[in-house]
CSV table of C-alpha atoms in Angstrom, one decimal:
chain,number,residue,atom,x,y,z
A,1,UNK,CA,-31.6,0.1,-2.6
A,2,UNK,CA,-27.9,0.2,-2.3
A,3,UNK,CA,-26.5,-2.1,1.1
A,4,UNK,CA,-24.3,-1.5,3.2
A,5,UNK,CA,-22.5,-3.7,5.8
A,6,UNK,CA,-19.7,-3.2,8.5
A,7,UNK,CA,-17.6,-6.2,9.7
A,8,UNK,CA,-19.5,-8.2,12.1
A,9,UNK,CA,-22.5,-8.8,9.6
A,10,UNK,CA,-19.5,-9.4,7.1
A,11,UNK,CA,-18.2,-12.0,9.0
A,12,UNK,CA,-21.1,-13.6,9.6
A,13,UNK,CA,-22.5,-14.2,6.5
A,14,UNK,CA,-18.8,-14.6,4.4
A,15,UNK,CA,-15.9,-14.8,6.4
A,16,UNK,CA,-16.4,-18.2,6.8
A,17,UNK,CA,-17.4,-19.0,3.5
A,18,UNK,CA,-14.7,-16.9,1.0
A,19,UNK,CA,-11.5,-18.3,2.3
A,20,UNK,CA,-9.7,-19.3,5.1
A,21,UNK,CA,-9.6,-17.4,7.5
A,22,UNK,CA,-6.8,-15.9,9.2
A,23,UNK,CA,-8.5,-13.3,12.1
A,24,UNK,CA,-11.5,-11.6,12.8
A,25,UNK,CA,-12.9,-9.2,15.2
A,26,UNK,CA,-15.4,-6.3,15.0
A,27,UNK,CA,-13.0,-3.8,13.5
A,28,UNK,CA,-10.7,-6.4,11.4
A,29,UNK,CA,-10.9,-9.4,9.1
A,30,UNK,CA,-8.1,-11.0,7.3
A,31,UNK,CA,-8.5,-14.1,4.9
A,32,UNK,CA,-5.9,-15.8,2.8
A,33,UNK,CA,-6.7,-17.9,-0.2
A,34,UNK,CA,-9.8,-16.8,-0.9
A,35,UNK,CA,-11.0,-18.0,-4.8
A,36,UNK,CA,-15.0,-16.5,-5.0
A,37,UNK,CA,-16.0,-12.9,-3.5
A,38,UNK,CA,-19.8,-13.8,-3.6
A,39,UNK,CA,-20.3,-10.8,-1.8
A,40,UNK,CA,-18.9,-8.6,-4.6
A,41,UNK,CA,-22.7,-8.2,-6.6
A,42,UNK,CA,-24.5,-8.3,-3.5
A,43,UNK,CA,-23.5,-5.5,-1.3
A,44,UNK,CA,-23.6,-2.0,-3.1
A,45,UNK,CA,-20.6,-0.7,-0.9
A,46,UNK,CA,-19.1,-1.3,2.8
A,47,UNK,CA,-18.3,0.3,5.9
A,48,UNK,CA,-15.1,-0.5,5.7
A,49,UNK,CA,-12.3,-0.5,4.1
A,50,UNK,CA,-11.3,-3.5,1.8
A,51,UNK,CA,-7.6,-4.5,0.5
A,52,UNK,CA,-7.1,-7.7,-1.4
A,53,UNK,CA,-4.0,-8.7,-2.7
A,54,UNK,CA,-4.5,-10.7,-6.1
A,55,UNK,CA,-2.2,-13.6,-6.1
A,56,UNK,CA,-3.5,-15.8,-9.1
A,57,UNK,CA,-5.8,-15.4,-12.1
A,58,UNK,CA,-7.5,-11.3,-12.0
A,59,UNK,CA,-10.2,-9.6,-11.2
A,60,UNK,CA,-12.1,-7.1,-12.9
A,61,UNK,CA,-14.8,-4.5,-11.5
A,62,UNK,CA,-16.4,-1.2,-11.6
A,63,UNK,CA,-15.8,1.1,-8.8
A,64,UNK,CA,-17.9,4.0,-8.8
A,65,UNK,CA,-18.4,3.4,-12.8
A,66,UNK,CA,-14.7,3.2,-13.5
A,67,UNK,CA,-13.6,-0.2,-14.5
A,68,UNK,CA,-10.7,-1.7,-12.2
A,69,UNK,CA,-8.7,-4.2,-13.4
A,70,UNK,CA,-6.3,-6.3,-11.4
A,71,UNK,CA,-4.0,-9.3,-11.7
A,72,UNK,CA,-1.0,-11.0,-10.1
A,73,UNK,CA,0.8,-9.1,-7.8
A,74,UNK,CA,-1.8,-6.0,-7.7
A,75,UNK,CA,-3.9,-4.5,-4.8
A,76,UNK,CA,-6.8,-3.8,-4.9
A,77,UNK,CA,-8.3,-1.1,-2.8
A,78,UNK,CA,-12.2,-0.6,-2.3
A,79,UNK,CA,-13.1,2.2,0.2
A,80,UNK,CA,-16.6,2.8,2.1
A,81,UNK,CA,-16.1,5.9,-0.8
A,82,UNK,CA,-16.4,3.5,-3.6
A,83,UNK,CA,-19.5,1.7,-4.9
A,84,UNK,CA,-19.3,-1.7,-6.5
A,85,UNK,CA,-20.7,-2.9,-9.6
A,86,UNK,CA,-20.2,-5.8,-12.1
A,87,UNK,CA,-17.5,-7.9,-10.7
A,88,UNK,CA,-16.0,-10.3,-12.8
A,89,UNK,CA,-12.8,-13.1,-11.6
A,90,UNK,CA,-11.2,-15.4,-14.2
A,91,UNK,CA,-11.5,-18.7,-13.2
A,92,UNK,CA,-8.2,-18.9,-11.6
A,93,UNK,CA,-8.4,-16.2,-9.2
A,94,UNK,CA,-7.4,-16.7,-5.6
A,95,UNK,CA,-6.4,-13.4,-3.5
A,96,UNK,CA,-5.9,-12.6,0.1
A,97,UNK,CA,-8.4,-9.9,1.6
A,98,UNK,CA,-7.9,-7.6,4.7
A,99,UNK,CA,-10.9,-5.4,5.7
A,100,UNK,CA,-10.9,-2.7,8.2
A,101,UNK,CA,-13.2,-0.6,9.9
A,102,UNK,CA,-13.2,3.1,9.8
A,103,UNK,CA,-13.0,3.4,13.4
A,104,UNK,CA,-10.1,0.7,13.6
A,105,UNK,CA,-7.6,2.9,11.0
A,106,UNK,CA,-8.3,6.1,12.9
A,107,UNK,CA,-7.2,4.3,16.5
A,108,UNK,CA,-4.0,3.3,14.5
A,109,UNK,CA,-2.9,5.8,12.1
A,110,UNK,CA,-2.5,9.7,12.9
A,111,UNK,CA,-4.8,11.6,10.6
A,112,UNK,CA,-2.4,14.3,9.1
A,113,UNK,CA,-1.7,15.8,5.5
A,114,UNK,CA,1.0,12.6,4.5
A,115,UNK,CA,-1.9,9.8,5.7
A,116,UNK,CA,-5.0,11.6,4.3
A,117,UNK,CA,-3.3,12.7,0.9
A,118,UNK,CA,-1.9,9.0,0.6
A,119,UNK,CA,-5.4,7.8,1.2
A,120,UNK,CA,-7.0,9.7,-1.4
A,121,UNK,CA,-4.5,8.6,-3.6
A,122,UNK,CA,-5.3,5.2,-3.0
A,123,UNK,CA,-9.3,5.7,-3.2
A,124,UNK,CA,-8.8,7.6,-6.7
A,125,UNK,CA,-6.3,5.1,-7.8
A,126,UNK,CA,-7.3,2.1,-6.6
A,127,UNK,CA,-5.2,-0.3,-8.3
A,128,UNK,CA,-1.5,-0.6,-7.4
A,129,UNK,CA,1.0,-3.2,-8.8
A,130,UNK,CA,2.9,-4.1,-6.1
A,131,UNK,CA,7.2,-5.1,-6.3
A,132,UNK,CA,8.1,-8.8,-5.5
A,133,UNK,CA,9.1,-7.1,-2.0
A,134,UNK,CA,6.5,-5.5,-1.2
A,135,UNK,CA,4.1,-8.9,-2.1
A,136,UNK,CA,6.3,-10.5,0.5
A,137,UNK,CA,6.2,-8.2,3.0
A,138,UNK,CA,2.4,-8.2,2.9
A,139,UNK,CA,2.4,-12.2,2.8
A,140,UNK,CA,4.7,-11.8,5.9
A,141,UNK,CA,2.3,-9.5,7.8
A,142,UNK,CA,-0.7,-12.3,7.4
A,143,UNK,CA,1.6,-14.7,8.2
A,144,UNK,CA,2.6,-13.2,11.1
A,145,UNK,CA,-0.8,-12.6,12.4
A,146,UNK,CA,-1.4,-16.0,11.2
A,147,UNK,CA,1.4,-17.0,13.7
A,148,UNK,CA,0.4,-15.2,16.8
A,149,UNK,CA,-3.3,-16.4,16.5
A,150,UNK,CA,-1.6,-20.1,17.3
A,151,UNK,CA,0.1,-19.1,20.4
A,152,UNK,CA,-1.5,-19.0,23.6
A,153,UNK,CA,-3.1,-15.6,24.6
A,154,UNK,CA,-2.2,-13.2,27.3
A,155,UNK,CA,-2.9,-9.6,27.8
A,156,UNK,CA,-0.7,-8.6,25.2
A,157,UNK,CA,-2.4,-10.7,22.2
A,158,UNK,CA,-4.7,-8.1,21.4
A,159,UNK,CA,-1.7,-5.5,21.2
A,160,UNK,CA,0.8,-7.0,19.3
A,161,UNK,CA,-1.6,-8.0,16.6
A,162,UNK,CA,-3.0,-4.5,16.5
A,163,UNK,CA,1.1,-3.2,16.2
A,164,UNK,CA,1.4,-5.7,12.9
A,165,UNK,CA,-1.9,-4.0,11.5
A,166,UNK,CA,-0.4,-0.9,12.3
A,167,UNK,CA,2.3,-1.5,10.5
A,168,UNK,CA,1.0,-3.6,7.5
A,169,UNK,CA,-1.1,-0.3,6.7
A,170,UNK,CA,1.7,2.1,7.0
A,171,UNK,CA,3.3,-0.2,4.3
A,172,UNK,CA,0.3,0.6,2.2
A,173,UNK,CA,0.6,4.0,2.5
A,174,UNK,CA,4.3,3.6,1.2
A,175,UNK,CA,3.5,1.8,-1.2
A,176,UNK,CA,1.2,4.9,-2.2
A,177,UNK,CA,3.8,7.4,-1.4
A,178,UNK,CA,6.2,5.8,-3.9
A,179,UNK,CA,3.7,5.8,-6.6
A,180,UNK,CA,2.4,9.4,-6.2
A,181,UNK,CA,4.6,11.1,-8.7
A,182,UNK,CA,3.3,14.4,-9.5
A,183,UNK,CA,-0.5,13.4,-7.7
A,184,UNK,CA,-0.8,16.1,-5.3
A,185,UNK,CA,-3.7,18.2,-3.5
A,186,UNK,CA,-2.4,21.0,-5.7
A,187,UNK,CA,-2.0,18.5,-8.8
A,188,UNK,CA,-5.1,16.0,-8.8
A,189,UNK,CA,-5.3,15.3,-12.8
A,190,UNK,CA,-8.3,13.7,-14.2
A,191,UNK,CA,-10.2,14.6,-11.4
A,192,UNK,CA,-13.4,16.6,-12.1
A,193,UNK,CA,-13.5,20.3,-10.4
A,194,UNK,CA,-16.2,19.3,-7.8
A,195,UNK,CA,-14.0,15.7,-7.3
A,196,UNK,CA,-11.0,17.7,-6.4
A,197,UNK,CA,-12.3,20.4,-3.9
A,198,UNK,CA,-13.7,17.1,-2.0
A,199,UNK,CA,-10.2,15.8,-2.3
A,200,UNK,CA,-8.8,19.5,-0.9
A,201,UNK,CA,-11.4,19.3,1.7
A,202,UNK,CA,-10.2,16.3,3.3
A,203,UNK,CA,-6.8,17.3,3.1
A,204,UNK,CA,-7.8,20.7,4.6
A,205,UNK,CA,-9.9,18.6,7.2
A,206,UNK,CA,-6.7,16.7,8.3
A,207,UNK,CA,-4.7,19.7,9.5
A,208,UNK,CA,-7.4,21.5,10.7
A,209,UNK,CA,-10.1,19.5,12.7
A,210,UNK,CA,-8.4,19.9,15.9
A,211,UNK,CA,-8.9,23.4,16.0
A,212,UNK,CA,-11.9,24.0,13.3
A,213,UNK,CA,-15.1,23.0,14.2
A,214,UNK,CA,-17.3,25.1,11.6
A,215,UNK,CA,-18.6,24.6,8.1
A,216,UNK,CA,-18.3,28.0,7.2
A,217,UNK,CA,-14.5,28.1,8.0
A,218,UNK,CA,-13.4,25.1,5.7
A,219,UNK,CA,-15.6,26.8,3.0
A,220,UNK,CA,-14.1,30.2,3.3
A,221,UNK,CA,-10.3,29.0,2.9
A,222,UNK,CA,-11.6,27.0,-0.3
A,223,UNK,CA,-13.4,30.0,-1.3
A,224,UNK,CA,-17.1,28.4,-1.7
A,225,UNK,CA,-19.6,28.7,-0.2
A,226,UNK,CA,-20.6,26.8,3.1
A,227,UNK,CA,-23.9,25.2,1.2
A,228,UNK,CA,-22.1,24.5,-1.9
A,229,UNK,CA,-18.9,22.5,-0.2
A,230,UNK,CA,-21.8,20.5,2.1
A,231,UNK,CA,-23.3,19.5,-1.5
A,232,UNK,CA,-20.4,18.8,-3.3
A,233,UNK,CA,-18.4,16.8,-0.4
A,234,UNK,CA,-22.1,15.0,0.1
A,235,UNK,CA,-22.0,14.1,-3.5
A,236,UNK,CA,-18.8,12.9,-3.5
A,237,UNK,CA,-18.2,10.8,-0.5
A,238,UNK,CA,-21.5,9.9,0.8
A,239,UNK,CA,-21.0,12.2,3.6
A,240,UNK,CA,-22.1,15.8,4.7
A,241,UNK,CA,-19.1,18.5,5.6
A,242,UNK,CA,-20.4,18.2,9.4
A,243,UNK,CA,-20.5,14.7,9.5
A,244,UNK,CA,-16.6,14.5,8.6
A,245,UNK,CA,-16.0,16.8,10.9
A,246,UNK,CA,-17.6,15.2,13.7
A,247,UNK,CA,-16.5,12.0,12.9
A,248,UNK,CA,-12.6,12.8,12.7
A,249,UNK,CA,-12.9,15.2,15.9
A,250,UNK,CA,-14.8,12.6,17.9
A,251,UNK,CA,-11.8,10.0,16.3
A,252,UNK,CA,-9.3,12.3,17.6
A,253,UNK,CA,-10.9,12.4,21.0
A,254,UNK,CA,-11.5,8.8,21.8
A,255,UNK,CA,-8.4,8.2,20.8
A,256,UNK,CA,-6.3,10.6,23.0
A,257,UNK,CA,-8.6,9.5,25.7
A,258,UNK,CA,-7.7,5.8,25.4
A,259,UNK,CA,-4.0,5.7,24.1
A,260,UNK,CA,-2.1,9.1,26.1
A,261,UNK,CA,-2.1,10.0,29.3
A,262,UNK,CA,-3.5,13.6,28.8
A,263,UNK,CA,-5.6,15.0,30.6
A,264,UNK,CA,-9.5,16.1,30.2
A,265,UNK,CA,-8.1,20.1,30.2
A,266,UNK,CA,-5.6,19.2,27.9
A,267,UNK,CA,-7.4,17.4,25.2
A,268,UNK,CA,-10.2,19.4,25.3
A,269,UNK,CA,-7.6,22.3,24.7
A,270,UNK,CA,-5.8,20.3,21.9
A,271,UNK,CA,-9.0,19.8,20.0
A,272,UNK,CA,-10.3,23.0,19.8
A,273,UNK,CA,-12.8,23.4,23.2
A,274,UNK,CA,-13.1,26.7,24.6
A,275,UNK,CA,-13.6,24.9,28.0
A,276,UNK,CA,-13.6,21.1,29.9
A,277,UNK,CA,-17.1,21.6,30.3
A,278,UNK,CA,-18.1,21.9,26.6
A,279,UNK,CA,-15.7,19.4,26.3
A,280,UNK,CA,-17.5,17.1,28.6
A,281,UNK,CA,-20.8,17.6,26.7
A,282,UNK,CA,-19.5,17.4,22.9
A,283,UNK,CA,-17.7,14.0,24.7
A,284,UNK,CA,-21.1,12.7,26.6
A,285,UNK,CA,-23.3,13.2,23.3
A,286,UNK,CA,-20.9,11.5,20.6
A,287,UNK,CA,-19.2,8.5,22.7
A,288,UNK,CA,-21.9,7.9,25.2
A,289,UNK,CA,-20.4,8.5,28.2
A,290,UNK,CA,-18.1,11.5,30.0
A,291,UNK,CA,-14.7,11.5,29.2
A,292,UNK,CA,-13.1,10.1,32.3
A,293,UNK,CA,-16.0,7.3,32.1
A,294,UNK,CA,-15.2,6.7,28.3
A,295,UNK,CA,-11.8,6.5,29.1
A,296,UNK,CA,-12.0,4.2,32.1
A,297,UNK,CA,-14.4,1.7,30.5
A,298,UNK,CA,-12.2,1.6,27.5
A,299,UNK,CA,-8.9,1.2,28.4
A,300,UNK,CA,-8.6,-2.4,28.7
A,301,UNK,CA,-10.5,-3.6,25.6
């Protein structure tokens, strides 16, 4: 049976283990030298996201049956979209690996059409050779972080390191945007027919989830049927059409709930709720808690 694992049970079983490690949390690990991924062939696919930034040697692997190939100066870019199979490293491989949670990118990164289309660039090309800049500028980030971990903490630790992963992941998706040519939601080559009307989903699902709620609406404005776009995007991603829109709506709530200073009426009216008080509910049965207790318990974590 396929595994899966989110960060805490990856860092305690390899964290400490693969390479040295730079920082770790619940939502965020980075690791810098590391020269064996033991947990490559032993974990079908993760809950999180995984970049790794090949520095010596390759590394060579199947993600979801297409062979990945990556050397010197590439990225590699596994998904919780992409199952992995028969990993292979020469024997002079050492990269640096940054994983993060789903829950983590969605606090930092604004989920409209430029992020989600540079995304799913990045899961259907998971391979990019980066310049000798752009290697820098990621060896700076973990650096940085590497930096800030040595000073002594105060209440802004937890910020500022959250601002560099902010902004070491809006250097990905540059680095995505400059290589995206002519790959566009209304130009996805190679991609089978069922692959690409998951793809225009998502995209769709970006722009709309603040104010679209139902299945039947995201099927009607890709013309298929509601039953037909829950099995294809189930197929393809591992998820149902109501569990993506649930978990991006509920994203979008925690978040204005911890990070703006809106109100309950006002977010419940940005994200689509006819009223506070179905607001309050939909809040109380996907966070675990009402919305001004969410957001008060929350704040200062």
């Amino acid at each position: 049976m396929e595994k899966r694992i989110n960060i805490s049970d990856f860092n305690k079983q390899y964290a400490g283990v693969v390479g040295n490690l730079i920082y770790a949390d619940d939502s965020v690990t980075m690791l810098y030298d590391v020269r064996h991924l033991p947990f490559w062939n032993e974990i079908g696919s993760f809950d999180f996201s995984v970049v790794m930034l090949c520095k010596e040697g390759c590394i060579e692997a199947s993600l979801n049956e297409t062979v990945c190939r990556a050397t010197a100066g590439e990225l590699l870019f596994c998904s919780g979209l992409h199952t992995m199979t028969k990993a292979m490293l020469s024997t002079d491989f050492l990269c640096d690996v940054i994983c993060l949670s789903t829950r983590k990118y969605h606090e930092l990164m604004t989920p409209d059409k430029e992020v989600m289309n540079n995304l799913l660039f990045a899961i259907d090309k998971p391979v990019i050779k980066l310049s000798d800049e752009e290697t820098e500028l990621v060896k700076c980030y973990l650096k940085l972080v590497w930096t800030k971990m040595k000073q002594t903490t105060t209440c802004f630790s937890q910020r500022t390191i959250s601002a560099i992963i902010h902004a070491l992941i809006l250097e990905f998706m540059a680095a995505c945007e400059r290589r995206k040519g002519s790959h566009t939601a209304d130009s996805v080559t190679g991609r089978s027919r069922q692959s690409a009307l998951a793809h225009n989903f998502l995209l769709l699902l970006s722009e709309e989830v603040s104010r679209r709620h139902q299945v039947a609406y995201y099927a009607g404005r890709l013309c298929v049927s509601a039953k037909y776009l829950s099995m294809v995007v189930k197929r393809e991603t591992g998820k149902t059409v109501s569990e993506w829109i649930h978990e991006q709506l509920t994203e979008q709530i925690r978040n204005m709930l911890i990070n703006t200073q809106l109100s309950c009426k006002e977010i419940a009216a940005k994200t689509g709720f006819p009223n506070v008080s179905f607001f309050g509910k939909y809040t109380k049965e996907r966070l675990g808690d009402s919305p001004m207790a969410y957001r008060t318990n929350n704040r200062s974590k």
